[in-house]
Amino acid sequence: MSEVIQLLPDHIANQIAAGEVIQRPASAVKEMLENAIDAGATHIHLIIKDAGKELIQVNDDGKGMSPIDARMCFERHATSKIRTIDDLFEIRTMGFRGEALASIAAVAQVELKTKPKDSEVGTRIVVENSEVQIQEPCSMNQGTHLSVKNLFFNIPARRNFLKSTTTETRHILDEFIRVAMAFPEIAFKFTNNSADIFHLESGKLKLRILSLLGQNLNNKLVPVQEEAGFIQIQGFVASPDAASRTRGNQFFFVNNRFIKSAYLNHAVTQSYQNLIAKDEFPLFVLFLAIDPKRVDINVHPTKQEIKFDEEKMIYAIVHAAVKRALSQYSIAPSLDFSLDANIEHLPSITQPFSKQKQEHTKSDYLFQSFTEKGQAHFLDKKPKIANWQELYQVQQQLNPELTAPETKPEPVFEESFQEEFLQINKAYIIATTKSGCLFINQHLAHERILYERFQRTRLQPLTIQKCLLPVMLEFNAVDTVMLESMLDDLLNLGFEIEKFGQQSFTIQGIPADVKPGKEKETIEQLMESYKHFSSEVKLEKREKLIRLMASQQAIPEGKKLSKAEMQELFQQLLLCEQPSLAPNGKKIMARITSKDIELLIQQS
Ligand code: ADP
Ligand code: MG
């Protein structure tokens, strides 16, 4: 009997291996762009034809390759990026497996032209089916041009398996956007079937986001910048009104590598709780920088999933960082990009990937908020004034004009708000601050206060005042069922209502702050708006009820307020978890600085 086991020829082994690395044109695009980045390119040009099925070309001005390296790079496990196993835990390049070019060369017709800086001439190599067809000198500038033609030409089954041109182009576009997003300091060009679809100048992250995702996001991007222990997070999240019904614009990068993590997405989405509808997705572009030792990027061949050592802690940090950014943004709209000059120097804007800072900033409030409680997901729900002060201080750091420069930190709250209040048009309250004033919508402010108070009623029901005489309510069959289903929640909210016969109820008690005599009206109105609201908004039953009650009971526009009432309202607002947005996402206040006022005067 003869032996049956044979070693596979190299090109077949490569083709098999290629299946894992190169699944479609977009995978080749990703590998090629990443190689250009690893080579230190400052300009990268991606050219595709027919969704990459005909041509994928990447030209870069990176460090290039010597003639020998140019030949070596197509060998399997040929990499310049790691040498020992220990290097695996220190990876700072995008690639490291040395598989991409070997795989591409196994399944396409490849032409490589490359020249390092100090060589006179470059090298041109043509490879097909893993075999070098031509190697010759060529003339070119420093850098590398790699053309990949007729992908899968030698594996018809795979080629036929590719999706429509539109779908494959979409995949390429996604990869391009992810890579270009992570490296705003690199200029990119993308040419699709001879049409230039992106021409991205090198610049700051914010600019890159706007060019990739749309200029309409201008004024809607909120900077996020936080450092806690071994992890640094920076980037931008968009204000709630930029949320969309699709997940498309959510970008997480870990050490500049795009990752998919439902867990971390959840951390961000949670920070938008009550600011966006349940079926909406917030837009974000966030960069986490973590010591490579603490991340395992090796778990998935296409490297989009990732494992962290301290997943829960990272969740907590991301959540808190976004939450803080959101509240800063809405407390001070001027923190947005009208302040470019002041915030432009911040690392979150200048560099998405800065060096890992390993000192454990134990004093950091974020760090403390989870270590103290010994529980990663627990973050203090009810911010105290101190917390608010902290936010205010951060603003001051960002915008030094807010206060005169002083060496010792000042007690921000008492001093900065001068307890002077003014009402305009019976609708707005002006609170003066040291550097200007806040314009507050009285109705929305009260709505927010009530909303948060009602939210807490699950744990701490509102006090009920007993009615002297029970009030009768009559409903039709449909409304009866509806009210019945609301009785428990209503009881928490201070309405004691009992079923009384087939379709009638009696009100036995009402919340302490509802005016007696208006019980019936209040409940009927509530039911009426509940019906309309129900069909419009997808929210939990209780959440709807709370929002409605808050909006119904909030002081209306047109109500005159005394100084004491304004002060009370203002102080309660500041105690809110989210003092700047009404439950429906509307902004409650605007801040106007003396500078803004002066501008107004000069412009009028
Ligand atoms: P990896 O990126 O994992 O090292 P690749 O197969 O993608 O593996 O590339 C193999 C090697 O070829 C790289 O390590 C690098 O030295 C070299 N190389 C690939 N593309 C370029 C490029 N655009 N410029 C310079 N060198 C490159
Ligand atoms: Mg590579």
XYZ file of C-alpha atoms and ligand atoms in Angstrom:
632
model
C 0.000 0.000 0.000
C 1.376 3.389 -0.925
C 1.419 6.456 1.318
C -1.441 8.846 0.907
C -0.362 11.840 2.951
C 1.213 14.692 1.008
C 2.308 18.180 1.915
C 0.116 20.776 0.219
C 1.960 22.935 -2.289
C 2.557 26.451 -0.976
C 0.115 28.184 -3.257
C -2.716 25.894 -2.196
C -1.843 26.307 1.480
C -1.835 30.056 0.927
C -5.180 29.956 -0.826
C -6.680 28.098 2.087
C -5.154 30.505 4.567
C -6.358 33.394 2.451
C -9.929 32.307 3.026
C -9.627 33.380 6.611
C -7.948 36.723 6.072
C -9.399 37.870 2.755
C -13.097 37.193 2.631
C -14.055 39.939 0.242
C -12.550 43.016 -1.434
C -13.122 45.068 1.713
C -10.821 42.781 3.725
C -8.000 43.398 1.258
C -8.689 47.135 1.444
C -8.423 47.064 5.214
C -5.136 45.146 5.222
C -3.623 47.376 2.560
C -4.640 50.605 4.288
C -3.301 49.318 7.588
C 0.025 48.396 6.002
C 0.333 51.916 4.644
C -0.347 53.303 8.115
C 2.154 50.952 9.723
C 4.681 52.167 7.158
C 4.264 55.693 8.496
C 2.522 57.162 5.452
C 1.212 60.715 5.622
C -0.775 60.482 2.376
C -2.779 57.441 1.393
C -4.725 57.042 -1.823
C -7.226 54.219 -2.232
C -8.408 53.460 -5.747
C -11.026 50.836 -6.498
C -12.769 49.692 -9.655
C -15.920 47.624 -9.836
C -16.260 47.270 -6.065
C -12.661 46.092 -5.858
C -13.349 43.071 -8.029
C -11.386 44.573 -10.883
C -8.856 46.660 -8.970
C -7.879 47.639 -5.455
C -4.893 49.910 -5.314
C -3.308 51.669 -2.367
C -0.565 54.234 -2.902
C 1.310 55.527 0.101
C 4.308 57.687 0.843
C 5.468 55.526 3.738
C 8.863 54.077 4.375
C 8.870 51.645 1.429
C 10.721 48.348 1.167
C 14.150 47.214 0.040
C 14.287 44.823 -2.957
C 14.701 41.856 -0.628
C 11.873 42.898 1.686
C 9.705 43.513 -1.349
C 10.105 39.900 -2.275
C 9.873 38.631 1.304
C 6.647 40.399 2.135
C 4.620 37.926 0.091
C 5.826 34.961 2.117
C 3.502 33.589 4.745
C 4.431 34.697 8.275
C 6.640 37.402 6.799
C 6.358 40.386 9.079
C 8.628 43.148 10.216
C 6.394 43.892 13.181
C 7.039 41.178 15.729
C 10.077 39.051 16.390
C 9.391 37.249 19.640
C 6.322 36.013 21.440
C 6.745 38.785 23.992
C 6.278 41.340 21.228
C 2.748 40.042 20.852
C 1.801 41.743 24.086
C 3.233 45.079 23.088
C 1.644 45.487 19.698
C 1.316 49.045 18.561
C 1.016 48.431 14.827
C -2.173 47.560 13.003
C -0.812 44.339 11.501
C 1.480 41.727 13.002
C 0.525 38.339 11.661
C 2.396 38.578 8.390
C -0.459 36.906 6.576
C -2.151 39.605 4.578
C 0.130 40.033 1.609
C 0.770 36.306 1.303
C -2.965 35.719 1.291
C -3.682 38.451 -1.219
C -0.927 37.194 -3.513
C -2.477 33.734 -3.396
C -5.843 34.872 -4.686
C -5.156 37.806 -7.023
C -2.823 39.313 -9.572
C -0.626 41.650 -7.618
C 1.756 44.396 -8.608
C 3.983 45.995 -6.001
C 6.100 49.067 -6.551
C 8.091 50.299 -3.617
C 11.070 52.482 -2.776
C 12.623 53.343 0.552
C 13.851 56.863 1.188
C 17.556 56.448 0.634
C 17.453 54.212 -2.464
C 18.022 55.546 -5.938
C 15.560 53.222 -7.588
C 12.523 51.317 -6.510
C 11.478 47.709 -7.013
C 8.602 46.438 -9.124
C 7.315 42.958 -8.483
C 4.470 41.117 -10.160
C 3.027 38.123 -8.329
C 0.303 35.752 -9.443
C -0.870 32.600 -7.713
C 1.818 33.181 -5.064
C 4.518 33.057 -7.721
C 6.777 35.937 -8.596
C 6.455 36.620 -12.312
C 8.552 39.733 -12.668
C 11.036 41.536 -10.450
C 12.760 44.617 -11.845
C 13.945 48.069 -10.835
C 11.564 50.952 -11.386
C 11.600 54.653 -10.843
C 9.258 56.209 -8.320
C 9.121 58.425 -5.251
C 9.461 57.116 -1.737
C 6.588 54.872 -0.732
C 4.626 51.868 -1.850
C 2.010 51.326 -4.544
C 0.219 48.037 -4.329
C -2.324 46.986 -6.962
C -4.533 43.984 -6.491
C -6.322 42.934 -9.656
C -9.073 40.431 -10.294
C -9.441 39.221 -6.747
C -10.294 35.497 -6.539
C -9.585 35.108 -10.288
C -8.245 31.635 -9.508
C -11.050 30.590 -7.160
C -14.236 31.020 -9.225
C -16.416 29.683 -6.437
C -15.331 32.535 -4.187
C -15.568 35.135 -6.875
C -19.117 34.080 -7.693
C -19.925 34.219 -4.034
C -19.263 37.955 -3.844
C -22.300 40.145 -3.328
C -23.609 42.873 -5.595
C -21.410 45.794 -6.547
C -23.389 48.041 -4.233
C -22.945 45.742 -1.259
C -19.233 45.150 -1.783
C -18.637 48.870 -2.330
C -20.519 49.583 0.898
C -18.219 47.186 2.767
C -15.170 48.915 1.310
C -16.549 52.285 2.239
C -17.117 51.096 5.808
C -13.523 49.931 6.100
C -12.222 53.120 4.599
C -14.252 55.254 6.982
C -13.076 53.292 10.016
C -9.438 53.596 9.078
C -9.642 57.236 8.016
C -11.530 58.076 11.216
C -8.795 56.614 13.379
C -6.021 58.589 11.705
C -7.124 62.172 11.142
C -3.508 63.294 10.964
C -3.081 61.287 7.752
C -4.463 62.670 4.467
C -6.653 60.213 2.563
C -8.106 60.096 -0.896
C -10.620 57.577 -2.128
C -11.292 57.150 -5.839
C -14.120 54.875 -6.880
C -14.384 54.079 -10.614
C -12.434 57.252 -11.435
C -14.634 59.464 -9.262
C -13.030 61.021 -6.188
C -15.456 60.362 -3.387
C -13.304 61.449 -0.470
C -10.498 63.898 -0.298
C -9.551 64.241 3.329
C -6.976 66.753 4.423
C -4.863 65.987 7.412
C -6.347 67.714 10.442
C -8.064 67.331 13.756
C -10.457 64.597 14.712
C -13.490 66.855 14.698
C -12.809 67.906 11.145
C -12.358 64.287 10.096
C -15.672 63.294 11.675
C -17.462 66.094 9.871
C -15.914 65.181 6.508
C -16.731 61.518 6.930
C -20.134 61.654 8.597
C -21.521 64.972 7.437
C -21.106 68.677 8.040
C -24.586 68.766 9.553
C -22.987 67.435 12.730
C -21.215 70.706 13.246
C -22.389 72.140 16.590
C -23.630 68.735 17.604
C -20.386 67.081 18.613
C -19.548 66.989 22.281
C -15.941 66.337 23.222
C -15.252 63.453 25.579
C -12.020 63.374 27.463
C -11.360 61.317 30.514
C -8.511 59.546 32.122
C -8.915 57.022 34.858
C -6.116 54.822 35.954
C -4.696 52.858 33.086
C -7.253 53.895 30.541
C -7.772 57.009 28.591
C -10.877 57.796 26.625
C -11.344 60.580 24.149
C -13.341 61.497 21.134
C -16.788 62.884 20.508
C -20.371 61.985 21.141
C -23.235 63.711 19.417
C -26.009 65.587 21.137
C -29.245 63.616 21.565
C -30.929 65.238 18.576
C -28.367 63.631 16.266
C -29.393 60.130 17.345
C -30.713 57.921 14.600
C -32.744 54.769 14.210
C -29.830 52.840 12.809
C -26.622 51.837 14.471
C -24.449 53.022 11.590
C -22.571 55.862 13.219
C -21.080 54.235 16.258
C -17.337 53.977 16.331
C -15.231 52.470 19.044
C -11.506 52.260 18.647
C -9.180 50.539 21.042
C -5.614 51.643 20.529
C -6.782 52.958 17.172
C -8.200 49.676 16.048
C -11.903 49.654 15.185
C -13.753 47.196 17.369
C -17.273 45.933 17.722
C -18.428 45.627 21.281
C -22.073 45.390 22.161
C -21.031 45.744 25.774
C -19.285 49.079 25.331
C -21.995 50.359 22.998
C -24.388 49.663 25.800
C -22.250 51.720 28.162
C -22.565 54.704 25.849
C -26.243 54.217 25.128
C -26.947 54.058 28.840
C -25.463 57.506 29.249
C -28.187 58.802 26.968
C -30.891 57.279 29.097
C -33.983 59.466 29.055
C -32.394 61.727 26.470
C -33.199 59.635 23.433
C -35.981 57.210 22.634
C -35.448 53.529 23.334
C -35.169 52.634 19.665
C -32.659 55.349 18.818
C -28.898 55.009 18.680
C -26.549 57.777 19.694
C -23.748 58.781 17.373
C -20.262 58.489 18.798
C -16.622 58.261 17.843
C -14.608 57.168 20.851
C -11.005 56.185 21.260
C -9.822 54.117 24.166
C -6.142 53.973 24.840
C -5.177 51.055 27.023
C -1.868 49.425 27.726
C -1.639 46.709 25.021
C -0.809 44.220 27.753
C -4.316 44.530 29.093
C -6.060 43.852 25.800
C -6.181 40.683 23.808
C -6.607 41.632 20.185
C -5.776 38.150 19.130
C -9.112 36.523 19.752
C -10.568 36.970 16.290
C -8.847 36.649 12.931
C -10.312 39.828 11.547
C -9.589 41.463 14.862
C -12.811 43.327 15.422
C -13.695 41.686 18.655
C -11.545 42.269 21.606
C -11.098 41.048 25.158
C -10.220 43.331 28.004
C -8.893 42.252 31.347
C -11.056 44.684 33.254
C -14.180 44.790 31.188
C -16.506 46.003 33.895
C -14.273 48.784 34.941
C -13.946 49.947 31.363
C -17.707 49.872 31.043
C -18.034 52.113 34.065
C -15.434 54.551 32.827
C -16.951 54.843 29.369
C -20.394 55.322 30.828
C -19.311 58.015 33.236
C -17.119 59.814 30.730
C -19.931 60.141 28.212
C -22.399 61.153 30.843
C -20.137 63.836 32.134
C -19.441 65.099 28.631
C -23.143 65.325 27.912
C -23.928 67.294 31.007
C -21.071 69.676 30.433
C -22.243 70.260 26.937
C -25.754 71.107 27.788
C -25.046 73.142 30.855
C -22.774 75.263 28.773
C -23.628 75.233 25.110
C -20.633 77.454 24.563
C -18.450 74.484 25.368
C -19.332 73.432 21.881
C -17.194 74.531 19.040
C -17.782 78.186 19.310
C -14.902 77.868 21.709
C -12.520 76.303 19.252
C -9.543 78.345 20.269
C -9.825 77.268 23.864
C -10.363 73.601 23.429
C -8.428 72.958 20.284
C -5.274 72.234 22.142
C -6.899 69.447 24.121
C -5.543 66.034 23.251
C -8.979 64.720 22.405
C -9.012 67.031 19.464
C -5.421 66.998 18.405
C -4.610 63.350 18.767
C -6.910 60.408 19.067
C -4.094 58.184 20.204
C -1.781 59.591 22.766
C 0.753 57.677 24.796
C -0.563 55.409 27.486
C -0.431 57.134 30.784
C 0.027 54.542 33.384
C 0.084 56.467 36.613
C -2.933 55.472 38.534
C -4.775 58.666 39.061
C -6.308 57.449 42.260
C -7.700 60.817 43.118
C -9.741 60.826 39.966
C -13.411 61.062 40.754
C -14.264 58.435 38.180
C -11.795 56.058 39.610
C -13.108 56.589 43.074
C -16.695 56.288 42.099
C -16.255 52.675 41.215
C -13.518 51.594 43.561
C -15.203 53.002 46.621
C -18.405 51.198 45.955
C -16.450 48.116 44.999
C -18.795 47.616 42.130
C -17.991 48.433 38.572
C -21.457 49.290 37.401
C -22.361 51.432 40.296
C -21.977 55.100 39.763
C -23.519 57.566 42.101
C -26.911 58.293 40.678
C -27.757 61.444 42.502
C -25.058 64.010 41.967
C -24.576 66.320 44.880
C -23.854 69.966 44.528
C -20.198 69.062 44.797
C -20.523 67.159 41.607
C -22.065 70.088 39.905
C -19.287 72.282 41.113
C -16.879 69.899 39.578
C -18.581 70.185 36.251
C -18.427 73.893 36.507
C -14.765 73.752 37.308
C -14.091 71.646 34.266
C -15.762 74.270 32.177
C -13.587 76.846 33.715
C -10.507 74.886 32.821
C -11.688 74.638 29.272
C -12.701 78.227 29.104
C -10.408 80.257 31.310
C -12.374 83.377 30.472
C -15.107 82.200 32.767
C -13.243 83.521 35.753
C -10.290 85.713 36.315
C -7.199 83.570 36.699
C -6.666 82.799 40.341
C -4.335 80.400 41.943
C -6.541 78.969 44.612
C -9.680 77.128 43.545
C -12.712 79.133 44.519
C -16.017 77.905 45.863
C -17.696 77.951 42.520
C -21.308 77.583 43.329
C -22.045 80.197 45.920
C -19.875 82.817 44.372
C -20.529 82.314 40.758
C -24.261 82.504 41.015
C -25.164 85.734 42.509
C -28.648 84.758 43.504
C -30.161 87.413 41.368
C -33.097 86.287 39.330
C -35.258 88.000 36.808
C -38.306 86.751 34.947
C -38.946 87.665 31.326
C -42.330 87.328 29.590
C -43.461 85.125 32.449
C -41.637 82.330 30.676
C -37.924 82.607 31.225
C -35.749 83.056 34.237
C -32.452 84.823 34.039
C -29.912 83.816 36.633
C -26.861 85.984 36.788
C -23.425 84.506 37.085
C -20.054 86.091 37.503
C -19.269 86.003 33.843
C -22.708 86.436 32.313
C -26.039 84.775 32.799
C -28.143 81.702 32.266
C -31.453 81.840 30.417
C -33.757 79.178 31.754
C -37.059 78.001 30.366
C -39.194 77.847 33.516
C -41.636 75.255 32.266
C -38.964 72.872 31.005
C -36.897 73.350 34.140
C -39.807 72.418 36.367
C -40.675 69.543 34.088
C -37.170 68.138 34.603
C -37.377 68.547 38.379
C -40.745 66.824 38.597
C -39.675 64.121 36.211
C -36.728 63.162 38.373
C -38.817 63.341 41.505
C -41.427 61.047 39.944
C -38.727 58.680 38.820
C -37.633 58.209 42.378
C -41.154 57.293 43.477
C -40.568 53.669 42.683
C -38.371 53.543 45.754
C -40.041 56.286 47.656
C -43.707 56.828 46.857
C -45.013 60.375 47.035
C -46.991 61.429 50.056
C -50.720 61.226 49.613
C -53.234 63.706 50.940
C -56.555 62.033 51.602
C -59.537 63.579 49.885
C -62.228 64.777 52.268
C -64.899 63.383 49.987
C -63.970 60.661 47.495
C -64.301 61.925 43.917
C -66.181 59.778 41.425
C -64.840 59.000 37.947
C -66.797 57.325 35.122
C -65.199 55.845 32.029
C -66.071 53.810 28.967
C -64.904 50.183 28.743
C -61.635 50.905 26.926
C -60.569 53.674 29.266
C -61.521 51.568 32.256
C -59.055 48.896 31.189
C -56.406 51.505 30.593
C -56.830 53.178 33.960
C -56.892 49.819 35.712
C -53.480 48.995 34.272
C -52.124 52.277 35.568
C -53.380 52.091 39.158
C -50.168 50.744 40.713
C -47.957 53.321 39.084
C -50.406 56.050 39.940
C -50.356 55.014 43.565
C -46.581 55.461 43.674
C -47.108 58.858 42.177
C -49.503 59.855 44.922
C -52.875 59.100 43.344
C -54.933 56.692 45.382
C -57.661 55.476 43.067
C -60.000 52.570 43.644
C -62.196 50.657 41.293
C -65.839 51.189 42.214
C -68.324 49.147 40.211
C -68.074 48.206 36.520
C -66.700 51.323 34.928
C -66.286 53.744 37.731
C -63.514 54.652 40.115
C -63.136 56.801 43.181
C -60.213 59.051 43.900
C -59.342 58.615 47.564
C -56.177 60.639 47.701
C -53.965 62.875 45.623
C -50.311 63.942 45.749
C -49.597 66.514 48.399
C -48.845 69.197 45.851
C -51.882 68.819 43.600
C -54.536 71.421 44.331
C -57.636 69.867 45.938
C -60.674 70.390 43.781
C -58.822 69.587 40.584
C -58.514 65.822 41.130
C -60.967 64.795 38.487
C -59.642 67.154 35.893
C -56.066 66.064 36.523
C -56.800 62.377 36.046
C -58.992 62.917 32.995
C -56.397 65.105 31.340
C -53.719 62.597 32.136
C -55.721 59.781 30.553
C -56.417 61.868 27.486
C -52.815 62.795 26.846
C -51.715 59.279 27.654
C -53.787 58.000 24.772
C -52.162 60.373 22.290
C -48.701 60.022 23.699
C -49.015 56.237 23.629
C -49.389 56.008 19.927
C -46.454 58.320 19.317
C -43.709 57.235 21.633
C -42.398 53.806 22.421
C -41.634 53.902 26.103
C -42.406 51.871 29.142
C -45.880 52.493 30.536
C -44.573 53.983 33.728
C -42.059 56.162 31.925
C -44.820 57.606 29.775
C -46.960 58.306 32.771
C -44.128 60.071 34.534
C -43.267 62.189 31.548
C -46.867 63.182 31.075
C -47.366 64.070 34.695
C -44.181 66.070 34.749
C -45.216 68.049 31.720
C -48.771 68.430 32.979
C -47.881 69.586 36.464
C -44.910 71.757 35.592
C -45.476 75.475 36.024
C -46.692 76.760 32.708
C -45.381 79.506 30.548
C -47.268 82.630 31.538
C -47.066 82.098 35.261
C -45.528 84.896 37.187
C -42.928 83.750 39.700
C -41.741 85.421 42.859
C -38.021 85.850 43.533
C -38.195 83.075 46.114
C -39.925 80.750 43.672
C -37.309 81.403 41.016
C -34.534 80.754 43.449
C -36.155 77.540 44.615
C -36.681 76.359 41.066
C -33.130 77.141 40.135
C -31.658 75.347 43.093
C -33.776 72.280 42.564
C -32.788 72.225 38.943
C -29.137 72.187 39.844
C -29.758 69.177 42.032
C -31.097 67.258 39.085
C -29.137 64.496 37.517
C -29.525 66.057 34.103
C -30.181 69.754 34.745
C -29.783 70.844 31.175
C -32.258 68.830 29.169
C -35.973 68.285 29.573
C -37.147 64.650 29.563
C -38.023 64.974 25.892
C -34.497 66.107 25.055
C -35.204 69.821 24.697
C -32.598 72.159 26.070
C -33.591 73.899 29.246
C -31.054 76.658 29.339
C -28.567 78.733 27.432
C -25.548 80.441 28.841
C -24.626 83.885 27.680
C -21.292 85.336 28.648
C -20.479 89.003 28.916
C -18.515 88.513 25.739
C -21.613 87.277 23.937
C -23.548 90.243 25.237
C -20.918 92.642 24.012
C -20.989 90.965 20.604
C -24.752 91.305 20.509
C -24.550 94.971 21.321
C -21.920 95.585 18.699
C -23.814 93.678 16.062
C -27.163 95.294 16.672
P 1.887 42.372 8.724
O 1.294 43.716 8.417
O 1.023 41.595 9.659
O 3.306 42.444 9.155
P 1.545 41.903 5.903
O 1.435 40.652 5.125
O 0.404 42.834 5.861
O 1.857 41.496 7.399
O 2.837 42.665 5.465
C 4.106 41.987 5.522
C 5.234 42.969 5.662
O 5.388 43.711 4.466
C 5.016 44.018 6.727
O 5.435 43.550 7.995
C 5.853 45.172 6.243
O 7.207 45.018 6.641
C 5.814 45.018 4.728
N 4.847 45.940 4.100
C 3.585 45.644 3.703
N 2.977 46.719 3.169
C 3.849 47.731 3.247
C 3.800 49.121 2.863
N 2.723 49.667 2.319
N 4.920 49.866 3.082
C 6.035 49.324 3.638
N 6.115 48.028 4.036
C 5.056 47.236 3.836
Mg -0.456 44.054 7.447
